[in-house]
C-alpha positions as MATLAB code, in Angstrom:
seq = 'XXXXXXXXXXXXXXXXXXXXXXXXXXXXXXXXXXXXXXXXXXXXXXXXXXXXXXXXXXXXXXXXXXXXXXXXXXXXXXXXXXXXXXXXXXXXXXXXXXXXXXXXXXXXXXXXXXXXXXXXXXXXXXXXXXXXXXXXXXXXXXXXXXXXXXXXXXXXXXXXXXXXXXXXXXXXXXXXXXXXXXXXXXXXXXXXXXXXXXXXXXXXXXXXXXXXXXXXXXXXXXXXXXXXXXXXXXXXXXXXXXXXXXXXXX';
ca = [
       0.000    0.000    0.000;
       1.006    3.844   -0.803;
       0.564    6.791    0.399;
      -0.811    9.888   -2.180;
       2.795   10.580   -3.297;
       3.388    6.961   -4.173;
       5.608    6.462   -1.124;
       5.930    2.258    0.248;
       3.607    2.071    3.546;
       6.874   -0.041    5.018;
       9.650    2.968    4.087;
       6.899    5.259    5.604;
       6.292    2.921    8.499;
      10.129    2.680    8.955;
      10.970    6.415    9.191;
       8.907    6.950   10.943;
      10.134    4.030   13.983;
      13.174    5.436   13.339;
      11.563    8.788   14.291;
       9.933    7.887   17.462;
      13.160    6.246   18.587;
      14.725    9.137   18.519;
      12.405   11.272   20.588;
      12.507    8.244   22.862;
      16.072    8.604   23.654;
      16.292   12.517   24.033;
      13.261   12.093   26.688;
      16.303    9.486   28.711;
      19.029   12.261   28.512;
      21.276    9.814   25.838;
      21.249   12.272   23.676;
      22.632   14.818   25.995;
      25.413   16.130   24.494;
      25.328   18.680   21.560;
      27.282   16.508   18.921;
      24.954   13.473   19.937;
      21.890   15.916   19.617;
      23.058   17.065   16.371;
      19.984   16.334   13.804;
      21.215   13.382   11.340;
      20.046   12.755    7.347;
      17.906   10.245    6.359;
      19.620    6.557    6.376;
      16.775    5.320    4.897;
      17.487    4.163    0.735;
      14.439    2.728    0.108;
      12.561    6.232    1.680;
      14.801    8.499   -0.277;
      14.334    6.126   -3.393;
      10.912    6.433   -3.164;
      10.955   10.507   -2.302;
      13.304   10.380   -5.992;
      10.515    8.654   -8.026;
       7.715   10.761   -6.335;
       9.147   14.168   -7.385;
      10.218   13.115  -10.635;
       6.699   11.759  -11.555;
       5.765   15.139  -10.672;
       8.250   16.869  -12.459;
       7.326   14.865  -15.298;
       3.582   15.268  -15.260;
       3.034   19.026  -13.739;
       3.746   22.095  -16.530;
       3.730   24.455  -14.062;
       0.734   26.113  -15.748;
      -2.838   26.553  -14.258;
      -6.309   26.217  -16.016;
      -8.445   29.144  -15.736;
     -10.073   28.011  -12.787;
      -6.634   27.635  -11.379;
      -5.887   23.857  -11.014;
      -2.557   22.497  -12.781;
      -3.007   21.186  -15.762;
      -1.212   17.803  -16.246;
       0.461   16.180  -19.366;
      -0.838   12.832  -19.017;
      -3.725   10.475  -17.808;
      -3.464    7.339  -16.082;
       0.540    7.773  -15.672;
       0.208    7.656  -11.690;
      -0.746   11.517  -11.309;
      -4.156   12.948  -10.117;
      -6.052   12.209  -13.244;
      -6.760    8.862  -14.172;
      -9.874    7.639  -15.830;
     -13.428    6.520  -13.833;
     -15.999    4.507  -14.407;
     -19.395    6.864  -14.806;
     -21.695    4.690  -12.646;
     -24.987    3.247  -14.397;
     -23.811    4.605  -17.993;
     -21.591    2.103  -19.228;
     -19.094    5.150  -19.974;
     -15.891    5.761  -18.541;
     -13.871    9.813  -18.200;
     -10.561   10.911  -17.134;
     -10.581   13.240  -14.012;
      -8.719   14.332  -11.288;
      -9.227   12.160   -8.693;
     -10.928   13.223   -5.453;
     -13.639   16.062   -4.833;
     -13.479   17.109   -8.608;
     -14.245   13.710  -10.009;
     -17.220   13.077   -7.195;
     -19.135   16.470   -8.054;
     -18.355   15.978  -12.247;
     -19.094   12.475  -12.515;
     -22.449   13.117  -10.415;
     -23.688   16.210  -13.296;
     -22.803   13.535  -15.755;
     -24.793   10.673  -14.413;
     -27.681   13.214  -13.888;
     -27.358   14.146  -16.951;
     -27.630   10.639  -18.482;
     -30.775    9.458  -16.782;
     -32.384   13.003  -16.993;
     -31.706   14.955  -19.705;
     -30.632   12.725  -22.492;
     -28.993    9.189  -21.726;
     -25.462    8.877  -23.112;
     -23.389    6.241  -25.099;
     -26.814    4.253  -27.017;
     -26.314    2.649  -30.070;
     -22.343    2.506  -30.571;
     -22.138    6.545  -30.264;
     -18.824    7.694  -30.992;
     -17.421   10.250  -28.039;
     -20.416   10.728  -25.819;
     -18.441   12.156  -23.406;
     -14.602   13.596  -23.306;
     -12.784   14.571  -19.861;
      -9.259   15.285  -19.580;
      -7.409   16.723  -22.930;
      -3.520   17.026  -23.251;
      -2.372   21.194  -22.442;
      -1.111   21.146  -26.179;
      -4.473   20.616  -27.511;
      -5.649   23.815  -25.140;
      -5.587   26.675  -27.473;
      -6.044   29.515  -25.233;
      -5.269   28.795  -21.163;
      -7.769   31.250  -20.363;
     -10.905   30.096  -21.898;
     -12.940   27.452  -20.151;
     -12.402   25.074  -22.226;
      -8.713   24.680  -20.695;
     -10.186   23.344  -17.521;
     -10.238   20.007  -19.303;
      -6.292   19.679  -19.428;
      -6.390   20.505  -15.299;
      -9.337   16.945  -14.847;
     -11.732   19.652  -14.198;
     -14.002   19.479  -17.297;
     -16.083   17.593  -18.888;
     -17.798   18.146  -22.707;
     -21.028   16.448  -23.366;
     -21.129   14.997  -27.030;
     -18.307   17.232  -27.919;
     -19.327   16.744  -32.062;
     -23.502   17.665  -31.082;
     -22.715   21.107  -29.513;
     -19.937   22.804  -30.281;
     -18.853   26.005  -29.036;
     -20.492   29.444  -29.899;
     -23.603   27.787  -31.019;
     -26.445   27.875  -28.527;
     -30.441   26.918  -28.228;
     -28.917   22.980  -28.402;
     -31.203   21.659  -25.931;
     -35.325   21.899  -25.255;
     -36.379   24.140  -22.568;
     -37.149   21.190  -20.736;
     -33.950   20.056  -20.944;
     -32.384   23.537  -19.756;
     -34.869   23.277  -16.710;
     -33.050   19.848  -16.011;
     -30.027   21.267  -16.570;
     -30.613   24.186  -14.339;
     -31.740   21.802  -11.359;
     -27.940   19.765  -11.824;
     -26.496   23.141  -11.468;
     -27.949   23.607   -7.963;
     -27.057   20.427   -6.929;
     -23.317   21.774   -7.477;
     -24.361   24.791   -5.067;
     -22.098   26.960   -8.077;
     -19.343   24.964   -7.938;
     -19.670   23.665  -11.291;
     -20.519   26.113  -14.069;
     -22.320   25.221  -17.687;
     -20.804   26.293  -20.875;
     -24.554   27.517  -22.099;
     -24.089   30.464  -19.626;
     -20.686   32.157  -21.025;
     -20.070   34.875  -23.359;
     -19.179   32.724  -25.845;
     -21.159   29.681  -25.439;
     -20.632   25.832  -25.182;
     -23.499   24.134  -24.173;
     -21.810   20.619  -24.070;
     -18.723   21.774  -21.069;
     -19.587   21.190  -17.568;
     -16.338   22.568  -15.255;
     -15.486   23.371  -12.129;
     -15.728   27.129  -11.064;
     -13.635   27.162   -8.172;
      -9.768   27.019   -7.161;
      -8.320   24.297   -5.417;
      -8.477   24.388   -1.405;
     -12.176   25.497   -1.762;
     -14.093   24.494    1.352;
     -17.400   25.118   -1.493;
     -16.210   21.860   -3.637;
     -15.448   19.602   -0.544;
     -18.728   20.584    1.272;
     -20.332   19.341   -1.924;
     -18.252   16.518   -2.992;
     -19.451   15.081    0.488;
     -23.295   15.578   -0.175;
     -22.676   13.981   -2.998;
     -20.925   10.615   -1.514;
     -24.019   10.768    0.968;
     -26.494   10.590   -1.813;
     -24.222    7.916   -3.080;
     -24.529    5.607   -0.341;
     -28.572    6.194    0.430;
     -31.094    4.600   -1.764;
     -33.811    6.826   -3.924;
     -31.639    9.670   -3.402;
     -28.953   11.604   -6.169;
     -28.404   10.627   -9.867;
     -31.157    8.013  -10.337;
     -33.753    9.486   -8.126;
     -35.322   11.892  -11.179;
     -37.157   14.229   -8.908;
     -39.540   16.956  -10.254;
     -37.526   19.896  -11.531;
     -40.476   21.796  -12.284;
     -41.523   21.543   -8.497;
     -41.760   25.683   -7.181;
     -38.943   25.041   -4.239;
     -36.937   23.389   -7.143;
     -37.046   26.009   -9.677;
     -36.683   28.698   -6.433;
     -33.119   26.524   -5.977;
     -32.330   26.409   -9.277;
     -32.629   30.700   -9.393;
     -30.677   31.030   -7.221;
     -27.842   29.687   -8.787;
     -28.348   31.612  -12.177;
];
């Protein structure tokens, strides 16, 4: 087992003995003396071996460069950084984001999306649904769309509405769409409301650290783990308290 930088649970496990037997013997007065209380380097290969690997896996995946929602984007998927690709629970589909808080609150507008507003992936359809993109194919690093190089983005049917074109869904659909957006407590921001619009991107709106996204990440993994409730559930969108939610999030 690893810790989140990849570390051995044992190299972990044995710095930090090594740790605690220190402290034990400056409590007994053996280390007493100033060249015997002198703080020593880590003796530890396999630790610093493992240290090595994690910062050059960084190195090697960061650029250095934030999206416009600020989160660093990342050169590669699946290559034992924070974006790797999920299952999409109930669809069949599968989408590379980052891993954590980001991934629970996208992948939740996506399976609402499937079983509410129009269900995803029937009949062999070719790129229902596109996550993470590599920085190079970002063309400008502050338009939304370069949230998808950072794990925080997802496009709907990237070939069915493409950017600057709106009216792409019913207004029934946008009343769906509108509830999903509540759920996210503006956390997650739709495409269809930007200057320039692109109905199909779903992205996070907020910066890393933001107590807003983990608050909501965790409703979501309780609606996860209780029957009849979150994606699935299809409540009544058009329900006054709903739409009253839904405004206030506009």
């Amino acid at each position: 087992m690893s810790n989140t930088l990849g570390i051995p649970r044992r190299a972990t496990l044995l710095a930090a003995a090594g740790l605690t037997a220190a402290a034990s013997l400056t409590t007994t007065g053996l280390l007493a003396t100033p060249a015997a209380a002198a703080p020593q380097p880590l003796r530890n290969d396999e630790l610093k071996e493992a240290l090595r690997r994690a910062h050059a896996r960084h190195r090697r995946l960061r650029t250095g460069r934030p999206s416009v929602n600020g989160w660093q984007m990342q050169k590669a998927a699946d290559a034992d950084g924070d974006i790797v690709t999920m299952p999409v629970a109930g669809t069949g589909l599968a989408v590379r984001l980052r891993t954590g808080d980001a991934a629970t609150v996208l992948i939740h507008v996506v399976r609402r999306f499937h079983y509410e507003v129009d269900a995803l992936g029937r009949h062999g359809e070719p790129n229902p649904l596109e996550g993470w993109v590599p920085p190079s194919a970002v063309r400008d690093s502050r338009s939304p769309e370069s949230n998808q190089a950072s794990g925080t983005a997802v496009v709907i049917r990237p070939g069915s509405y493409p950017p600057g074109v709106r009216d792409g869904f019913t207004e029934g659909q946008r009343l769906v769409i509108r509830d999903i957006l509540a759920d996210a407590e503006g956390v997650v921001r739709w495409g269809g409301d930007d200057p320039r619009p692109y109905e199909g991107l779903f992205h996070l709106a907020v910066p890393p650290g933001d107590a807003r996204l983990a608050r909501v990440a965790a409703k979501v993994r309780s609606w996860n783990e209780a029957p009849g409730a979150g994606a699935g559930a299809v409540p009544d969108v058009a329900e006054p308290a709903r739409r009253r939610r839904a405004a206030r999030y506009l």
